[in-house]
Short mmCIF file of C-alpha atoms in Angstrom, two decimals:
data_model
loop_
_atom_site.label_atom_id
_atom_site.label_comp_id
_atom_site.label_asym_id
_atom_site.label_seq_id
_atom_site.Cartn_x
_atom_site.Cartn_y
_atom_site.Cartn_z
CA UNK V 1 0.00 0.00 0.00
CA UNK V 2 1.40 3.51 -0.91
CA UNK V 3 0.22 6.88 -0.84
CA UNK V 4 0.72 10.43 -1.87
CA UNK V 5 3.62 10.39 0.65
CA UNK V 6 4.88 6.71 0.85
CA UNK V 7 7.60 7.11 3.20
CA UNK V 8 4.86 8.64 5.60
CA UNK V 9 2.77 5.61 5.29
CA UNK V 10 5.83 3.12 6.30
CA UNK V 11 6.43 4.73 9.69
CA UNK V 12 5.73 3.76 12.86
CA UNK V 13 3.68 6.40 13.86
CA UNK V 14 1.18 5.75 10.63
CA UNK V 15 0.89 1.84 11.98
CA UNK V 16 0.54 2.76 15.57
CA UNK V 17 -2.52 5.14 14.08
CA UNK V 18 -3.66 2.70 11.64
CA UNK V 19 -3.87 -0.23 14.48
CA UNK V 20 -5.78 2.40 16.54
CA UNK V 21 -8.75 2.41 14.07
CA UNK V 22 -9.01 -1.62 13.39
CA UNK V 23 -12.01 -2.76 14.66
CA UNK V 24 -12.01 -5.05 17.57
CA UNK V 25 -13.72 -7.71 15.70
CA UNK V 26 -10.70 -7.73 13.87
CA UNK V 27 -7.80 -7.49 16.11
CA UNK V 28 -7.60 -7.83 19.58
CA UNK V 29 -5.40 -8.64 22.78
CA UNK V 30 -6.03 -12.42 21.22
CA UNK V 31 -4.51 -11.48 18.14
CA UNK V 32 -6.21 -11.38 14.56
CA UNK V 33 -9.46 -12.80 15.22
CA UNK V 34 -10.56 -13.79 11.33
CA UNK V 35 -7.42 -16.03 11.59
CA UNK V 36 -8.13 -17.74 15.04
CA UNK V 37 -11.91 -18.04 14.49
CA UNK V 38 -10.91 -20.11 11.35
CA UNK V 39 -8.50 -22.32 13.51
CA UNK V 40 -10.85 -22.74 16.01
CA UNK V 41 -13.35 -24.08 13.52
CA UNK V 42 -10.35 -26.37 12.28
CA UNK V 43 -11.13 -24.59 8.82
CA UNK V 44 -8.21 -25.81 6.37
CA UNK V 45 -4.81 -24.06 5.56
CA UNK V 46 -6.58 -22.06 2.64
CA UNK V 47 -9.76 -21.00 4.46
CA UNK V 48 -7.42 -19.82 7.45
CA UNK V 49 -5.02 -18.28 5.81
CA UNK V 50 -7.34 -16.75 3.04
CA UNK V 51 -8.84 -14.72 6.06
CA UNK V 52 -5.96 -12.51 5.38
CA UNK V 53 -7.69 -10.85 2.36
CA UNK V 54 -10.17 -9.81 5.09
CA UNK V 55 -7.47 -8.71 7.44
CA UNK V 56 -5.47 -6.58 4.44
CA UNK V 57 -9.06 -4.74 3.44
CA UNK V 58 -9.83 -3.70 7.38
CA UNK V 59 -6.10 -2.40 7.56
CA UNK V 60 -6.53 -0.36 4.38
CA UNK V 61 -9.98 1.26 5.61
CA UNK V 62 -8.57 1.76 8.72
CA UNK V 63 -5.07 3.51 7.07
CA UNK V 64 -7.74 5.61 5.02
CA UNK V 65 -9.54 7.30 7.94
CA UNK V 66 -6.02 7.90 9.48
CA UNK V 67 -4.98 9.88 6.61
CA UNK V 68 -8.01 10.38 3.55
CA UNK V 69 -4.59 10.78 1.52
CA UNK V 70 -3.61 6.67 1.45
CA UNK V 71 -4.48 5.05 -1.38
CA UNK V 72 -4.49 1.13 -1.97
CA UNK V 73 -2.49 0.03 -5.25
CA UNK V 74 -2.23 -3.48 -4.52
CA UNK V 75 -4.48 -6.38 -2.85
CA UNK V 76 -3.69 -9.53 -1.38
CA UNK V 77 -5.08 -13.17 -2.33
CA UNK V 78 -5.28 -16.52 -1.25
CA UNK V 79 -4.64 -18.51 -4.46
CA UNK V 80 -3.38 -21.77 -2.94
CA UNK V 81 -5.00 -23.94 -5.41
CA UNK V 82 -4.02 -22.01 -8.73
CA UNK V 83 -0.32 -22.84 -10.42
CA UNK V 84 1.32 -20.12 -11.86
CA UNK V 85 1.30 -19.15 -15.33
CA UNK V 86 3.98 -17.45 -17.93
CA UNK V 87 4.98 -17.78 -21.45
CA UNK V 88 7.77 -19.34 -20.22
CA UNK V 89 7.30 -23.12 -19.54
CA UNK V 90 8.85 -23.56 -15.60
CA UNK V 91 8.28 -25.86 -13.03
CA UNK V 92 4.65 -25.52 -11.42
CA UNK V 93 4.37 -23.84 -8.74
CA UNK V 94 1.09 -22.60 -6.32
CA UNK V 95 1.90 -19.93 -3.48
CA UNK V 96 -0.55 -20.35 -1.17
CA UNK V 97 -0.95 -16.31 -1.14
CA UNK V 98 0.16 -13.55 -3.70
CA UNK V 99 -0.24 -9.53 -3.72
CA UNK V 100 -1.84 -8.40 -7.22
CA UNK V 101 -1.39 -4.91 -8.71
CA UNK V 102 -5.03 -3.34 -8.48
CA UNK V 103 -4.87 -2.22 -12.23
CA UNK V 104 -4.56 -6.24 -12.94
CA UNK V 105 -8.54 -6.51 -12.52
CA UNK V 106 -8.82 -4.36 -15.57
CA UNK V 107 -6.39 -5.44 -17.65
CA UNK V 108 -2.84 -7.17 -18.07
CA UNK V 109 -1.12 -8.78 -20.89
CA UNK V 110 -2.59 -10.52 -23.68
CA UNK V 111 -0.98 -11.79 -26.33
CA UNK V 112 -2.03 -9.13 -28.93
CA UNK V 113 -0.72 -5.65 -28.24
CA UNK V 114 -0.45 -2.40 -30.58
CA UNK V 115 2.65 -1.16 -30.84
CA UNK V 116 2.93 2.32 -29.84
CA UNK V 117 2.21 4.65 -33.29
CA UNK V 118 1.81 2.09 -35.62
CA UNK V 119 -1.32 0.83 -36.80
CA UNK V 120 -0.32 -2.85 -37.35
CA UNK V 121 -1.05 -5.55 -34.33
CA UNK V 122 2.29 -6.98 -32.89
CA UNK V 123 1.75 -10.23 -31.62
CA UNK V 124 4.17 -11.72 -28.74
CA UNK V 125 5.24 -14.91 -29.46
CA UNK V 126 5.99 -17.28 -26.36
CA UNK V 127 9.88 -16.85 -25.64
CA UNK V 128 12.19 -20.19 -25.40
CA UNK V 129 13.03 -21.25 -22.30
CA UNK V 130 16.13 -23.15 -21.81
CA UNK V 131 14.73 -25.70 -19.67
CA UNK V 132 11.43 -26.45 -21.54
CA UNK V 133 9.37 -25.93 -24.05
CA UNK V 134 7.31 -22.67 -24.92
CA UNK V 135 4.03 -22.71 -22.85
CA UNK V 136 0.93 -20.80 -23.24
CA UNK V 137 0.33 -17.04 -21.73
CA UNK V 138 -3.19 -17.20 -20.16
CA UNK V 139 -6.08 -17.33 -22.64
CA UNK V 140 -8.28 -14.77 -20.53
CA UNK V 141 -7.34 -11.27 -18.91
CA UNK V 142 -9.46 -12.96 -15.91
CA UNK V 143 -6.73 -15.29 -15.75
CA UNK V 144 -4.70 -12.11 -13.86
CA UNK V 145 -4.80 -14.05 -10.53
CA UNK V 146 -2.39 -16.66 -12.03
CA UNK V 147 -0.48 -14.56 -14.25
CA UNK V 148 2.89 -14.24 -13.20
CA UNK V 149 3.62 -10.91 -14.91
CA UNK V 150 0.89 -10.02 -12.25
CA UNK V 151 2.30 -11.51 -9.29
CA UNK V 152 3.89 -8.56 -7.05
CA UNK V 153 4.93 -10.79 -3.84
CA UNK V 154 4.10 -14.12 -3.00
CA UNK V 155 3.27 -16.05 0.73
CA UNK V 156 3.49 -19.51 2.10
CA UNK V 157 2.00 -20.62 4.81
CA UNK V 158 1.08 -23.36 7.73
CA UNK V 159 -1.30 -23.59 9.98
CA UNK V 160 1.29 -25.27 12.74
CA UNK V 161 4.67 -24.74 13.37
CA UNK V 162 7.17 -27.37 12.68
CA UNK V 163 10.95 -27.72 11.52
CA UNK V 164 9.52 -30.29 8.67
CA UNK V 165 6.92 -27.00 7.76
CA UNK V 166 9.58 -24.10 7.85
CA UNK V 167 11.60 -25.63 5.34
CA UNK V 168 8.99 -26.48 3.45
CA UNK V 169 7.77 -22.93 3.39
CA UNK V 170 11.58 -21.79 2.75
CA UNK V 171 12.00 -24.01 -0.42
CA UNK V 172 8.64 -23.45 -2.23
CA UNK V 173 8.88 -19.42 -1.40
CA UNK V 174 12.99 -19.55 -2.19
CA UNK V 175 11.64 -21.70 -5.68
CA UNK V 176 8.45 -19.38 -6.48
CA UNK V 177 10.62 -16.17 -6.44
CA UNK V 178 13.50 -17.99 -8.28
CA UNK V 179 10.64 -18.70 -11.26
CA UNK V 180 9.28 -15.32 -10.83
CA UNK V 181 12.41 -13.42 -10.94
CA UNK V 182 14.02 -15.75 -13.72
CA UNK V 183 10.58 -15.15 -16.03
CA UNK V 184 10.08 -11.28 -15.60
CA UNK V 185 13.24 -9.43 -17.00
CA UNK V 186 11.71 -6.04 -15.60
CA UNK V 187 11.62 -7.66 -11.74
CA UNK V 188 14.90 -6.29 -9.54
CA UNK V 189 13.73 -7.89 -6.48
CA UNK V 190 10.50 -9.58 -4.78
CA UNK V 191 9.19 -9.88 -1.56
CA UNK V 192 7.52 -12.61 0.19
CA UNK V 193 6.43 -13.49 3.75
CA UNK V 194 6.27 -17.02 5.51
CA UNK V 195 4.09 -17.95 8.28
CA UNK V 196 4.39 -21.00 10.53
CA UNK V 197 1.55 -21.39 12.99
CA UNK V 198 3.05 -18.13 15.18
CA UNK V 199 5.80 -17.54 13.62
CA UNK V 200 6.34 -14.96 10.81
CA UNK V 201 9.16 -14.43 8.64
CA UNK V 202 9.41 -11.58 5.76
CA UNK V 203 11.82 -12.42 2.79
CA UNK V 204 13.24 -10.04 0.06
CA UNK V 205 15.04 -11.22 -3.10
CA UNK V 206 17.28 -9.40 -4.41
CA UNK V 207 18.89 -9.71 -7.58
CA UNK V 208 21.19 -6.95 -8.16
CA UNK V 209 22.59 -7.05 -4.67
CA UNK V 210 21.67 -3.62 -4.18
CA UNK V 211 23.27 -1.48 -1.78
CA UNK V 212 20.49 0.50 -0.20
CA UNK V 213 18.82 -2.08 1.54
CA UNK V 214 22.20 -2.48 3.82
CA UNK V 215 22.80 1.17 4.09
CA UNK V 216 19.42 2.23 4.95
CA UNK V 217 19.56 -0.39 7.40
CA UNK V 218 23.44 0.64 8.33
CA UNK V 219 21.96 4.31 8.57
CA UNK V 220 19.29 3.35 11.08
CA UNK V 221 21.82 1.50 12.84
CA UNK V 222 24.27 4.21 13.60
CA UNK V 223 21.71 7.16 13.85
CA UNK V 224 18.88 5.52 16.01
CA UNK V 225 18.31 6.38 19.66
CA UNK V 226 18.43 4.33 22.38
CA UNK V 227 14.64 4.11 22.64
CA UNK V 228 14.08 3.12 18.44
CA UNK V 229 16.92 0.21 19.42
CA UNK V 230 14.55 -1.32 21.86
CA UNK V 231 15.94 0.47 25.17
CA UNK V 232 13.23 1.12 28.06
CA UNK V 233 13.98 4.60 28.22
CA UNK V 234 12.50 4.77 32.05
CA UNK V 235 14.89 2.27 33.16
CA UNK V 236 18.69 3.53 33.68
CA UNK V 237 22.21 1.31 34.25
CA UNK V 238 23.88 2.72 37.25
CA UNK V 239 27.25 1.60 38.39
CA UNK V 240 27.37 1.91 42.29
CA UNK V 241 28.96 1.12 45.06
CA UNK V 242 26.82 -1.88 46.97
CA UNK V 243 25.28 -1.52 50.15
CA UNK V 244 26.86 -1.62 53.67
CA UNK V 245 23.12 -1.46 55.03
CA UNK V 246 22.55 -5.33 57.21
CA UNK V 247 19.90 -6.43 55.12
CA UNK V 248 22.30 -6.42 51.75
CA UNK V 249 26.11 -6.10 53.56
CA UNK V 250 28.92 -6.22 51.56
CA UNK V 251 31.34 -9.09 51.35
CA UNK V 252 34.05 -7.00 51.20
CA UNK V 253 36.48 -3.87 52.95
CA UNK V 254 37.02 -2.04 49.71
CA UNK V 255 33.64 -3.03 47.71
CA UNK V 256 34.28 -2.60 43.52
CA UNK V 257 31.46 -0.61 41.94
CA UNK V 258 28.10 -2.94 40.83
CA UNK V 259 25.26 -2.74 38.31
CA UNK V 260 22.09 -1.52 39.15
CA UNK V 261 18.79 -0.13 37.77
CA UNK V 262 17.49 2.83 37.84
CA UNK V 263 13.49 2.84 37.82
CA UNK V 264 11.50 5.90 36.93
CA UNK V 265 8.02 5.06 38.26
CA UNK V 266 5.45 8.45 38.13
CA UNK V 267 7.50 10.79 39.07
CA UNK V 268 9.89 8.82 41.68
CA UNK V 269 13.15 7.16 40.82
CA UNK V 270 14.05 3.71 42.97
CA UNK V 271 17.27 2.14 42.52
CA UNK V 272 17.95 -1.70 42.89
CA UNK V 273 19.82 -3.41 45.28
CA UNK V 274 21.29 -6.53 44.50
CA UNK V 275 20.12 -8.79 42.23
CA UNK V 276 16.37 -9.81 41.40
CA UNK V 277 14.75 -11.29 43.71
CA UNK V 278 13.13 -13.15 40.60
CA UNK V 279 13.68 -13.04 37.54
CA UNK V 280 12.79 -16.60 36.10
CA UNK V 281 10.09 -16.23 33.52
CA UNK V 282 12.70 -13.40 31.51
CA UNK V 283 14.89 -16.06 30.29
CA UNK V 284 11.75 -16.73 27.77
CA UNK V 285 11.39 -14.35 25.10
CA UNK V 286 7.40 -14.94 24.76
CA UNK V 287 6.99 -14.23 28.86
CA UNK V 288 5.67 -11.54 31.01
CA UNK V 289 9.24 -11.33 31.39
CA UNK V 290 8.16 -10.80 35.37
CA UNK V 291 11.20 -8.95 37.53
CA UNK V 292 11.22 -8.44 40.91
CA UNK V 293 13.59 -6.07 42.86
CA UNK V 294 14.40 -4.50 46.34
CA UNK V 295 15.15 -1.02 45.63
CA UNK V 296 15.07 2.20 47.26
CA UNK V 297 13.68 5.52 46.63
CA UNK V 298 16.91 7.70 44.67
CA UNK V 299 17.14 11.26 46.92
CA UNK V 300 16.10 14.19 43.94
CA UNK V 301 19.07 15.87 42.53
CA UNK V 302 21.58 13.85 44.74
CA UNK V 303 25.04 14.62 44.24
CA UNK V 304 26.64 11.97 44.50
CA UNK V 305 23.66 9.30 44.03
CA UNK V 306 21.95 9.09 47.28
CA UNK V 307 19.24 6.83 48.44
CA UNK V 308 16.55 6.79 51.42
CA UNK V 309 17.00 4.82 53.87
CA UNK V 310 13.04 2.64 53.79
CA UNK V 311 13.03 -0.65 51.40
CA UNK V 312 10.60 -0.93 48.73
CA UNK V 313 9.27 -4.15 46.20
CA UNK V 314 9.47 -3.58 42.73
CA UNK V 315 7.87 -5.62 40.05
CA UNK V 316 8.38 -4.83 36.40
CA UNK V 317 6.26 -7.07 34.10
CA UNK V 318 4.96 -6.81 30.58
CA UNK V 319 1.43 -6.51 30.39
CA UNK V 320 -1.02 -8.51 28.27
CA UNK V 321 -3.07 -5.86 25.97
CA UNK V 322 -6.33 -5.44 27.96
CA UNK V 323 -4.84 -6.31 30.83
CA UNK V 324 -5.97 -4.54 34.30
CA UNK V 325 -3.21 -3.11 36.84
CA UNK V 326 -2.57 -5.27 39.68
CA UNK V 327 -3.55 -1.84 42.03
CA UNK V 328 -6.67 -1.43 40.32
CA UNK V 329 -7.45 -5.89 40.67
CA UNK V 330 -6.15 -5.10 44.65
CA UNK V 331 -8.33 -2.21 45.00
CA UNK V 332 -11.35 -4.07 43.63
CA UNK V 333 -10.83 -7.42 45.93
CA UNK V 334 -10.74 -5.19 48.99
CA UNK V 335 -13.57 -2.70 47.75
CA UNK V 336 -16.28 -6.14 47.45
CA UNK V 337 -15.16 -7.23 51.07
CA UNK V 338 -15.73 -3.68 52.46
CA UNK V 339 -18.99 -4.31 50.79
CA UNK V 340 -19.45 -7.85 52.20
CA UNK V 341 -18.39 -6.33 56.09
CA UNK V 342 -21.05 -3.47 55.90
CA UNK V 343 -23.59 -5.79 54.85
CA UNK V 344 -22.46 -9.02 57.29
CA UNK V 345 -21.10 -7.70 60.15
CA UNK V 346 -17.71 -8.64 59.55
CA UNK V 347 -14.36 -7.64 59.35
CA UNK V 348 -12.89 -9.53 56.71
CA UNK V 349 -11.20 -6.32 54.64
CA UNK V 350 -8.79 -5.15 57.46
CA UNK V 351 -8.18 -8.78 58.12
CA UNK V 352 -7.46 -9.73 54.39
CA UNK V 353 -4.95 -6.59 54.09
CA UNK V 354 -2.34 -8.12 56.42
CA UNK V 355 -1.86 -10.85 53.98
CA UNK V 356 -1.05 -8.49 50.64
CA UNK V 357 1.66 -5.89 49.72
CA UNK V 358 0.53 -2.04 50.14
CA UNK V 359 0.97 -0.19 46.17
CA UNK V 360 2.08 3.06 46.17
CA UNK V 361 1.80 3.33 42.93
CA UNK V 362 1.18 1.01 38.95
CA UNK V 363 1.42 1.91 36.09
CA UNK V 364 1.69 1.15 32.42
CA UNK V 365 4.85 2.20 30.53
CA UNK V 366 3.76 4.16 27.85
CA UNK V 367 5.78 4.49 24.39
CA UNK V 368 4.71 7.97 22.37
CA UNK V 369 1.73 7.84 24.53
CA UNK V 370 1.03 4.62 23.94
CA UNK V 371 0.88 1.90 26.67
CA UNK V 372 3.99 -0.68 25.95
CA UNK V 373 2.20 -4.43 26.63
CA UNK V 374 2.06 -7.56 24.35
CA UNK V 375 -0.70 -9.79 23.17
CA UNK V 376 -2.12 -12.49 25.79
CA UNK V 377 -0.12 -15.35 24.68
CA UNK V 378 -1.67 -18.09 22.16
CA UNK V 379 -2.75 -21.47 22.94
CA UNK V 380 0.29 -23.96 22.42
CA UNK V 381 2.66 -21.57 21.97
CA UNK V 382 6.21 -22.76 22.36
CA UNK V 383 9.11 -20.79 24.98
CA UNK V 384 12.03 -19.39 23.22
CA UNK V 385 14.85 -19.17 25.72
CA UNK V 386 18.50 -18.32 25.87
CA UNK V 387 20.96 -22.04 26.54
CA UNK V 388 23.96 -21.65 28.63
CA UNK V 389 26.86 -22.14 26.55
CA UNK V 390 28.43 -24.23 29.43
CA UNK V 391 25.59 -26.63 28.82
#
């Protein structure tokens, strides 16, 4: 999809405004609900996957009330069942989805064409391939959908993930774009996407090797902030000198200086002491990534880095879209017993308080006003961790 400004459309900031505006019967803290409904009904691969049609339209109406400027030039189609065809005889292949040029429903070539000023019909004759024999060009315009002249990326998918179904994926999407790119002389590179149950993989061939793609990249690289690298930028690496204080003493006379974090929660700053108090579920990259720390409240404008003396529990945890704040779940558990004690005669919310932490304060970390969270995690998904290379 491009508009009057493309570069304007492939931003962040467009996405983050086009996701605002896709309905919620469309995506959701689930995920993309056309898909999973589909799964759920144990629809097949190309009823599943073919949902994405559905999903590309409600993106573009939802990138066209972001900005009445975007227009759509290409759509996307699940053509699983239809093999490819050229006027060069190749090997027969069927991507289970391709992106079509919009113009392609109108027209797209035909084996008679009119030269430009001159009256007489020029008729293309299928080109030799050195493989095969000549093969036919479609009969019919309608035949667009399996032209491949007409084929502007291509897709494979599976419904389940599998080492057997990535490479399977790999080799007919490497093999599609070899027999794209080999019969279209005007094509300098293609893209393509994978997907494998949860997993999703873009491709780009490239057959001039060309440059920009690494500079751009190169360019973002060296010029990026901390934040655009994937840096939490309220959380700060200190280097300090551990604590004397009883409940974390140092081991030794002349302590060496230590790593800690600097929290900025509202507008307080803690620092950590130590090391987490847990920390297990962050070795798994799909995770709440759940940390917990002792820290202490940082002294403002401290000079050299000063702390107060009163221990605190921090928890930093990503947040499943949708999700409610632990204060706010608190708040309501004690808010029903208060309830339950005015109407019973008992004292169970003063009681129940002695048994949970007191919040001062929760929060969502927000990205360019955004809250930063993650989608609730799928059924069957699988943990990606990090293995010890002493192991």
């Amino acid at each position: 999809y491009v508009g009057t400004a493309n570069h304007c459309h492939f931003g962040t900031a467009f996405a983050e405004s086009v996701r605002a505006n896709i309905p919620k019967n469309v995506l959701n803290k689930n995920g993309w609900l056309p898909i999973l409904n589909a799964k759920k009904l144990k629809k097949s691969e190309d009823v599943v996957y073919g949902k994405l049609n559905d999903i590309a339209i409600a993106v573009q109406t939802a990138a066209t009330e972001a900005d009445p400027a975007f227009r759509a030039t290409n759509f996307l189609l699940g053509t699983g069942q239809k093999a490819m065809t050229s006027e060069v005889q190749s090997f027969i292949f069927k991507p289970d989805l391709r992106v079509l040029p919009i113009k392609s429903r109108v027209s797209v070539f035909t084996r008679g064409e009119i030269a430009p000023r001159d009256p007489t019909p020029v008729v293309r004759s299928p080109r030799k391939s050195p493989r095969f024999q000549a093969n036919q060009v479609p009969e019919d315009e309608h035949d667009f959908v399996k032209d491949t002249s007409a084929t502007a990326a291509i897709a494979e998918v599976k419904k389940h993930y599998s080492d057997a179904n990535m490479i399977d994926d790999d080799c007919k999407l490497i093999g599609g774009a070899t027999e794209i790119m080999y019969y279209d002389p005007r094509r300098r590179f293609i893209f393509g996407f994978t997907i494998e149950g949860n997993r999703f993989r873009l491709w780009n061939f490239n057959r001039g090797h060309e440059p920009l793609f690494l500079i751009r990249f190169l360019i973002f690289l060296i010029s990026a902030t901390p934040t655009q690298l994937g840096y939490d930028p309220t959380i700060k690496r200190r280097q300090v000198i551990p604590s004397s204080d009883p409940i974390m003493p140092s081991d030794s006379k002349q302590p060496k200086k230590v790593v800690a974090y600097e929290y900025s929660v509202g507008n307080t700053s803690y620092l950590t002491e130590g090391g987490p108090i847990s920390e297990i579920s962050a070795y798994h990259i799909n995770s709440r990534a759940t940390r917990v720390w002792l820290v202490r409240e940082i002294i403002p404008n401290s000079t050299p880095l000063a702390v107060k003396d009163e221990y605190r529990v921090l928890k930093d945890v990503w947040f499943d879209s949708g999700a409610k704040l632990e204060m706010d779940i608190s708040n309501d558990i004690f808010g029903r017993l208060k309830e339950s004690d005015k109407k019973n005669g008992t004292t169970y919310e003063s009681e129940a308080r002695d048994y949970f932490m007191k919040f001062e304060h929760d929060e969502f970390v927000e990205m360019g006003g955004t809250p930063d969270v993650s989608f609730e995690l799928p059924k069957g998904y699988r943990k990606a961790s990090f293995t010890s290379s002493r192991q």
